[in-house]
Short mmCIF file of C-alpha atoms in Angstrom, two decimals:
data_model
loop_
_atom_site.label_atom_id
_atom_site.label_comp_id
_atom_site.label_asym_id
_atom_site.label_seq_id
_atom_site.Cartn_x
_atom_site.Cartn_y
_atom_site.Cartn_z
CA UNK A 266 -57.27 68.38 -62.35
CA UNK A 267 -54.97 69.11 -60.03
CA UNK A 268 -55.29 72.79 -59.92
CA UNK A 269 -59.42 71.85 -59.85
CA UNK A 270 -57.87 69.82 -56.33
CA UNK A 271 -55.95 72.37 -54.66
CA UNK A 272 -58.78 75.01 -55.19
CA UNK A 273 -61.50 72.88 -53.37
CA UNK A 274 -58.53 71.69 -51.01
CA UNK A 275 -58.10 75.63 -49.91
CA UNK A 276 -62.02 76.40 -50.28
CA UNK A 277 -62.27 73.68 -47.55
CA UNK A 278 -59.44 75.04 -45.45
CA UNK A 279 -61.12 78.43 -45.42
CA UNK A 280 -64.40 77.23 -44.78
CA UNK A 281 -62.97 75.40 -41.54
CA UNK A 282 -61.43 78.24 -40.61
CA UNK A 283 -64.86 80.52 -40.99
CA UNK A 284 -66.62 77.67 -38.53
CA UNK A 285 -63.95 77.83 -35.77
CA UNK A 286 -63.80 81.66 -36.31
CA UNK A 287 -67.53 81.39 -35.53
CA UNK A 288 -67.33 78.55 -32.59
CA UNK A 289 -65.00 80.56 -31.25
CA UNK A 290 -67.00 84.21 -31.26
CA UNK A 291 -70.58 83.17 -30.39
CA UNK A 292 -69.12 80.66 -27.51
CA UNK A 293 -66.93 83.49 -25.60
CA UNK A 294 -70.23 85.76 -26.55
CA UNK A 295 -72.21 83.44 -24.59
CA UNK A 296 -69.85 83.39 -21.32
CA UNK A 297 -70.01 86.92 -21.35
CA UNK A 298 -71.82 88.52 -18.14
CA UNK A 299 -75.27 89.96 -19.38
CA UNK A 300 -75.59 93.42 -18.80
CA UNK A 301 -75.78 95.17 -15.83
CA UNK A 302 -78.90 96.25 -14.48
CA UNK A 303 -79.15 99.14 -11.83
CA UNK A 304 -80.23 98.02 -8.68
CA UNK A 305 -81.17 101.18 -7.61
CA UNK A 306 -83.44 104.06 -9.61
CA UNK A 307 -81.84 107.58 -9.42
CA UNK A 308 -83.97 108.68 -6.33
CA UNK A 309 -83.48 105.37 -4.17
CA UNK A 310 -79.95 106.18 -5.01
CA UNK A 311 -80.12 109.35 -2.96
CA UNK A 312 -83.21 108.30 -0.35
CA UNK A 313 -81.49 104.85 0.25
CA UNK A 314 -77.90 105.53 1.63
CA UNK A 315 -77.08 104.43 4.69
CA UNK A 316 -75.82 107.26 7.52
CA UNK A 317 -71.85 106.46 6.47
CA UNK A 318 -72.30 106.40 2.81
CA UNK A 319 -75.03 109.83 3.16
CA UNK A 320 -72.23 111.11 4.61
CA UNK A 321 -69.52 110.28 1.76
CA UNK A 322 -72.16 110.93 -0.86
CA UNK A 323 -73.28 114.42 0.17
CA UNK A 324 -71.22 115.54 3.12
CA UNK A 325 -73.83 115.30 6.10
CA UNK A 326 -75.36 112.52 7.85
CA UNK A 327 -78.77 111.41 6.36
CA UNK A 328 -80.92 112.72 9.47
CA UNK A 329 -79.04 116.35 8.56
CA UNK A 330 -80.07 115.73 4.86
CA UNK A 331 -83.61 114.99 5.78
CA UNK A 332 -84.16 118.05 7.96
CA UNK A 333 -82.14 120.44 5.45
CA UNK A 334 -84.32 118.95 2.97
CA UNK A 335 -87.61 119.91 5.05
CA UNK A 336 -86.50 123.47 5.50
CA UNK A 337 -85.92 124.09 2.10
CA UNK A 338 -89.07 122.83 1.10
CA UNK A 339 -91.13 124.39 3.77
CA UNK A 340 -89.37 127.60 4.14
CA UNK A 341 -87.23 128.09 0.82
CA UNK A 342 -89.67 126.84 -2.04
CA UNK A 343 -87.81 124.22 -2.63
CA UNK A 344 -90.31 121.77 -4.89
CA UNK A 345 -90.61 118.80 -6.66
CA UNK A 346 -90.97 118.59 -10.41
CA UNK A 347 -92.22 116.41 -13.34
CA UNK A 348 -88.39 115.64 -14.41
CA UNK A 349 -87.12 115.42 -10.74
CA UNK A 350 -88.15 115.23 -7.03
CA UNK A 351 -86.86 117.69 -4.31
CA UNK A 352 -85.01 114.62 -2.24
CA UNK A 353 -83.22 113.76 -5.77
CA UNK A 354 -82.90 117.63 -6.43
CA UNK A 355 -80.90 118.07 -3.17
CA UNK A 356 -79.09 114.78 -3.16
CA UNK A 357 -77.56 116.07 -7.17
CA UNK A 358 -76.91 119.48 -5.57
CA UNK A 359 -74.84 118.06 -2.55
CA UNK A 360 -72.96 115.49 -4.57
CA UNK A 361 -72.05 118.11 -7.50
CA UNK A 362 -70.59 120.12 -4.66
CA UNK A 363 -69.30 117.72 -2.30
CA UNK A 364 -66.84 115.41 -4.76
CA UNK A 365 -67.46 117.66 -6.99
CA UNK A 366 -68.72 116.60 -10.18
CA UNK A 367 -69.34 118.40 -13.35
CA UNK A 368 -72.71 118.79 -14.65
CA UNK A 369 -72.27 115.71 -17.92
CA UNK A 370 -70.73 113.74 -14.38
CA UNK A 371 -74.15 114.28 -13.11
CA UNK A 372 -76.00 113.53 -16.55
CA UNK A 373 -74.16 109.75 -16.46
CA UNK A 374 -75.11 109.64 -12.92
CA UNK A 375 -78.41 110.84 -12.78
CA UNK A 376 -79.58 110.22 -16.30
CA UNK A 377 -80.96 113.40 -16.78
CA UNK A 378 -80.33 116.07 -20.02
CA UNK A 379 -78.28 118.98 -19.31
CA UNK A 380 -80.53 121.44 -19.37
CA UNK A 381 -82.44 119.73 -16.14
CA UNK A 382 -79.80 119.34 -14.34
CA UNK A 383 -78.30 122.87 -14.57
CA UNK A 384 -81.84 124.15 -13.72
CA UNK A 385 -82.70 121.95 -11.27
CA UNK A 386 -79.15 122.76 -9.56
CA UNK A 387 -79.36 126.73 -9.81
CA UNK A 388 -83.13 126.31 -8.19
CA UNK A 389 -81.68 124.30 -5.35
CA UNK A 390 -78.53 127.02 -5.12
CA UNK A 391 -81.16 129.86 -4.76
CA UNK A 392 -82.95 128.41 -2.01
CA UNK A 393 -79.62 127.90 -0.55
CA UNK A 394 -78.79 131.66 -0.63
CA UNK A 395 -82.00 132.35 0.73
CA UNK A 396 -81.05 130.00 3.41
CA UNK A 397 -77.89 131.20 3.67
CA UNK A 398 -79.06 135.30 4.04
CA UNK A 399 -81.39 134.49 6.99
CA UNK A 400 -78.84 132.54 8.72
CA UNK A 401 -76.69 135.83 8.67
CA UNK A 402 -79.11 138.14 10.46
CA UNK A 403 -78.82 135.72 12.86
CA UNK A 404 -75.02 135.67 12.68
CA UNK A 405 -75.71 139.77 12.95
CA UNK A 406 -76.87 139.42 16.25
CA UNK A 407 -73.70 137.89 17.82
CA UNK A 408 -71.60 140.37 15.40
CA UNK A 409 -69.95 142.04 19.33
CA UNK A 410 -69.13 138.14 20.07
CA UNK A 411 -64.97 138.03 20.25
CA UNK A 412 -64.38 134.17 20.35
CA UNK A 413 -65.15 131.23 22.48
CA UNK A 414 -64.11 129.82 25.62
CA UNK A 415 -64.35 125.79 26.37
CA UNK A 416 -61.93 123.62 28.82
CA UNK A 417 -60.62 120.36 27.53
CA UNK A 418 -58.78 117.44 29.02
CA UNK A 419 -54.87 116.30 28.28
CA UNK A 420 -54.58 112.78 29.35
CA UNK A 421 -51.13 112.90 31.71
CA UNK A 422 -48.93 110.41 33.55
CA UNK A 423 -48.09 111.87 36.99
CA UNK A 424 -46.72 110.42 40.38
CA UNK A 425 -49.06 108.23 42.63
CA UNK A 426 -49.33 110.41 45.18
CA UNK A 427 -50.66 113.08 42.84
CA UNK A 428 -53.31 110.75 41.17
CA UNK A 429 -56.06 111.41 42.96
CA UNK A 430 -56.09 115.23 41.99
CA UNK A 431 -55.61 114.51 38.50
CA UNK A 432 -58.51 112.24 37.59
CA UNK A 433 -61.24 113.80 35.88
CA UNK A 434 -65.05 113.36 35.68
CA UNK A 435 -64.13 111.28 32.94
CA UNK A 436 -62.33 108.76 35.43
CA UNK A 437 -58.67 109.08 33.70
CA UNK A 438 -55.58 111.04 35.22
CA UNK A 439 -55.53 114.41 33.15
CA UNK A 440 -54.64 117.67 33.16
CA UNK A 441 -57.54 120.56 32.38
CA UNK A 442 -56.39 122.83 30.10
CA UNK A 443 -58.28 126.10 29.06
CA UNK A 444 -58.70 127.72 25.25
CA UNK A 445 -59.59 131.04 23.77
CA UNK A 446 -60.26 130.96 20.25
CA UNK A 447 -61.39 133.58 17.65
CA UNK A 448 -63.87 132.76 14.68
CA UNK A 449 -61.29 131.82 12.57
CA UNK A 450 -60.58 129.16 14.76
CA UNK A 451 -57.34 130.68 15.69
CA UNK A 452 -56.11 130.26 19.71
CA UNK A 453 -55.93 133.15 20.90
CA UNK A 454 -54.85 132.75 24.89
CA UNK A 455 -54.43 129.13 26.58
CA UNK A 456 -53.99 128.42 30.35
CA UNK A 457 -52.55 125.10 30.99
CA UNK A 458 -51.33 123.11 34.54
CA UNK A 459 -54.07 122.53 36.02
CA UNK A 460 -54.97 119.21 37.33
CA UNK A 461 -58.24 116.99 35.69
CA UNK A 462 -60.38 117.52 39.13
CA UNK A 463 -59.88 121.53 38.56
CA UNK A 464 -63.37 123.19 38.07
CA UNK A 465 -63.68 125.35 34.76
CA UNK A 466 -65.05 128.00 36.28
CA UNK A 467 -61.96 127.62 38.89
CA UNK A 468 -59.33 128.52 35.86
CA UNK A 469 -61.67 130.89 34.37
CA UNK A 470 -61.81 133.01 37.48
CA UNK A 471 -58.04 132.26 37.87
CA UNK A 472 -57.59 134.73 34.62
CA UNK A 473 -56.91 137.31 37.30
CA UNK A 474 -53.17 136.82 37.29
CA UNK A 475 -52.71 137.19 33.39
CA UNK A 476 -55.14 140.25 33.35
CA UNK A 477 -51.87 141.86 31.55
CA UNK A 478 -51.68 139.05 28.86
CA UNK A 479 -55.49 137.77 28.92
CA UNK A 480 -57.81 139.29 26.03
CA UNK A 481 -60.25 140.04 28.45
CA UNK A 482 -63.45 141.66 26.77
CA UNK A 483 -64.15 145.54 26.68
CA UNK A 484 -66.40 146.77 29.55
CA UNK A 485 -69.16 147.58 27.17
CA UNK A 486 -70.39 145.42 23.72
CA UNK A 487 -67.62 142.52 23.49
CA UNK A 488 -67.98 139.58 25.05
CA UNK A 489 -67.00 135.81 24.79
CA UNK A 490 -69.24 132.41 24.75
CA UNK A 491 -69.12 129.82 27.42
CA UNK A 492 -70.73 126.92 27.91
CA UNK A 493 -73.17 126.05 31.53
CA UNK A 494 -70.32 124.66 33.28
CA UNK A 495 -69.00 128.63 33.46
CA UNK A 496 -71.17 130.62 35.70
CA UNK A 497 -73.05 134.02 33.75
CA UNK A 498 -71.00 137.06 33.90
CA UNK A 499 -70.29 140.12 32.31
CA UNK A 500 -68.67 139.61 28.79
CA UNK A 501 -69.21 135.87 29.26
CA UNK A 502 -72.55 135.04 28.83
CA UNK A 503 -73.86 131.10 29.62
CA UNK A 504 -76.41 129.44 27.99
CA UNK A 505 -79.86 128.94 29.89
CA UNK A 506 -80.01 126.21 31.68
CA UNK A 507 -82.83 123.34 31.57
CA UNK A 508 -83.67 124.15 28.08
CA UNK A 509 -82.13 122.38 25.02
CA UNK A 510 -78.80 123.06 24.42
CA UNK A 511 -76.34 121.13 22.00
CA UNK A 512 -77.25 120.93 18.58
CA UNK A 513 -77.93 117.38 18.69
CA UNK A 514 -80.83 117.96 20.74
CA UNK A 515 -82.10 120.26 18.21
CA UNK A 516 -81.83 117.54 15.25
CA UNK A 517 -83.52 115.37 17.15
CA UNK A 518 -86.26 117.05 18.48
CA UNK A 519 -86.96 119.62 16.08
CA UNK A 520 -86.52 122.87 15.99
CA UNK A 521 -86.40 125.38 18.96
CA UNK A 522 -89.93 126.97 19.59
CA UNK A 523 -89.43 129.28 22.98
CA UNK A 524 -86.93 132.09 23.44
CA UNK A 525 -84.48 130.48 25.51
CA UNK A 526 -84.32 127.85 22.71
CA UNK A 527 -83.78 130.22 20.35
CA UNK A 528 -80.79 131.78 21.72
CA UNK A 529 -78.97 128.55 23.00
CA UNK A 530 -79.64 127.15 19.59
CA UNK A 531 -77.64 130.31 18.26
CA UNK A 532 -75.45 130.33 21.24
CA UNK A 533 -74.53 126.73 20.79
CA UNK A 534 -73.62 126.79 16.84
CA UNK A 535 -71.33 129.74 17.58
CA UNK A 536 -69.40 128.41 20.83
CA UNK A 537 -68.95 125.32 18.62
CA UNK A 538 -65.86 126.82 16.95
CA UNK A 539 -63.85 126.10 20.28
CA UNK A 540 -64.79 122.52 19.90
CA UNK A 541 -64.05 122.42 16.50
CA UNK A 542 -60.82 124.02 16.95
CA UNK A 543 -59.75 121.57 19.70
CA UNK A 544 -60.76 118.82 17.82
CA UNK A 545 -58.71 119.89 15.29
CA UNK A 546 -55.65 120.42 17.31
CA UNK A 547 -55.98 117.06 18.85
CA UNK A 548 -56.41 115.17 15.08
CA UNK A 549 -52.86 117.15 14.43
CA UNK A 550 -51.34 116.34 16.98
CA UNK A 551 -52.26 113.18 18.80
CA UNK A 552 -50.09 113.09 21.63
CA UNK A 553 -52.70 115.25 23.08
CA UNK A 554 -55.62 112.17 23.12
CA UNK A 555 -53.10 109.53 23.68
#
């Protein structure tokens, strides 16, 4: 009898201990967040970005996405497919190269099989080459073109009395410093001490004096790029003036159409290594913007 009483007494125990196992499982399973659903489809995840996280996402804003997008379609063959659109095609392409991801990174991203997304990626790279090849003939054309010439401004503190000659078109005291750079964005010659007010056509023509230290261009074939502020000369050609210019313009409006347009559309992305490079010098060193 007693051994009958301990039995049930530890069946009982055990079967308590089943129902709190249980209470305790299905209770904590029913706190538990439900799944998450994706608030976004793969292609709103590309179309949908805002200009900051475009940028992030694929390295370019989404108005640059949207007209590279356009050109590869029109012009490259770029197309759409049962599996995946172009938009979604170019958005994978740019994020694979911009974080970069592998291709299974992309599968988990995109939700695609491997096979469609390394296809879909090497028909996106070839319209890219194609892109890329045209873009060279142009590059071809400018092949004599030594470097780049641009003026920027070096906020300074000077004397009172010497204010007034130091205050740029940008309305701070400053000194206007000149830069010669090469393609690889190296400086090649800089001319520094004059004051904010100082024309940039002023310091170019004031090259004169370092004509033994200046790179000045060859008399025939070389030449550098200056923007309209610098008069047209020989081996410094200007852009033409009341056309379009900067490549903002150009994303804007759309693409150049007349002949003009076509060369300051070239003539601006090239003299845009100067800017570049100055913008780089100032990021390294920013006593030069404080």
């Amino acid at each position: 009898a007693l051994l009958t009483t301990t039995f049930v007494f530890n069946g009982l125990i055990y079967l308590l201990f089943l129902n709190i196992c249980y209470a305790v499982y299905y209770g904590s399973a029913s706190l538990k967040k439900p799944w998450k659903i994706a608030a976004e489809t793969r292609i709103q995840w590309v179309i949908l970005r805002d200009s900051d996280a475009c940028y992030d996402m694929f390295r370019m804003r989404r108005s640059v996405f949207y007209n590279l997008h356009e050109l590869l379609v029109n012009t490259y063959g770029l197309k759409s497919s049962n599996e995946m659109c172009s938009k979604e095609a170019l958005g994978m392409f740019l994020w694979m190269c911009g974080a970069p991801q592998s291709v299974r990174q992309a599968k988990d991203k995109f939700s695609h099989c491997l096979e469609t997304i390394s296809r879909k990626f090497n028909e996106v790279l070839e319209c890219v080459n194609r892109l890329a090849a045209d873009r060279a003939e142009i590059l071809a054309s400018f092949k004599n073109c030594i470097g780049a010439i641009d003026g920027t401004h070096i906020p300074v503190t000077v004397p009172s009395s010497k204010q007034l000659v130091h205050i740029c078109r940008h309305g701070y005291c400053s000194q206007n410093v000149m830069a010669v750079c090469d393609f690889d964005m190296r400086f090649t010659f800089v001319v520094t001490g004059w004051p904010g007010s100082a024309h940039d056509a002023h310091i170019l023509d004031s090259l004169v004096k370092y004509k033994d230290y200046f790179p000045h261009p060859p008399e025939v074939g070389k030449y550098y790029l200056v923007d309209s502020r610098y008069p047209k000369r020989k081996g410094y050609p200007a852009p033409y003036k009341g056309q379009r210019y900067h490549i903002s313009e150009f994303q804007c409006s759309g693409k150049p159409v007349a002949l003009k347009e076509v060369f300051n559309h070239s003539h601006s992305c090239f003299r845009n290594v100067i800017e570049l490079s100055l913008g780089v010098l100032k990021m390294k060193w920013r006593i030069f913007v404080n």
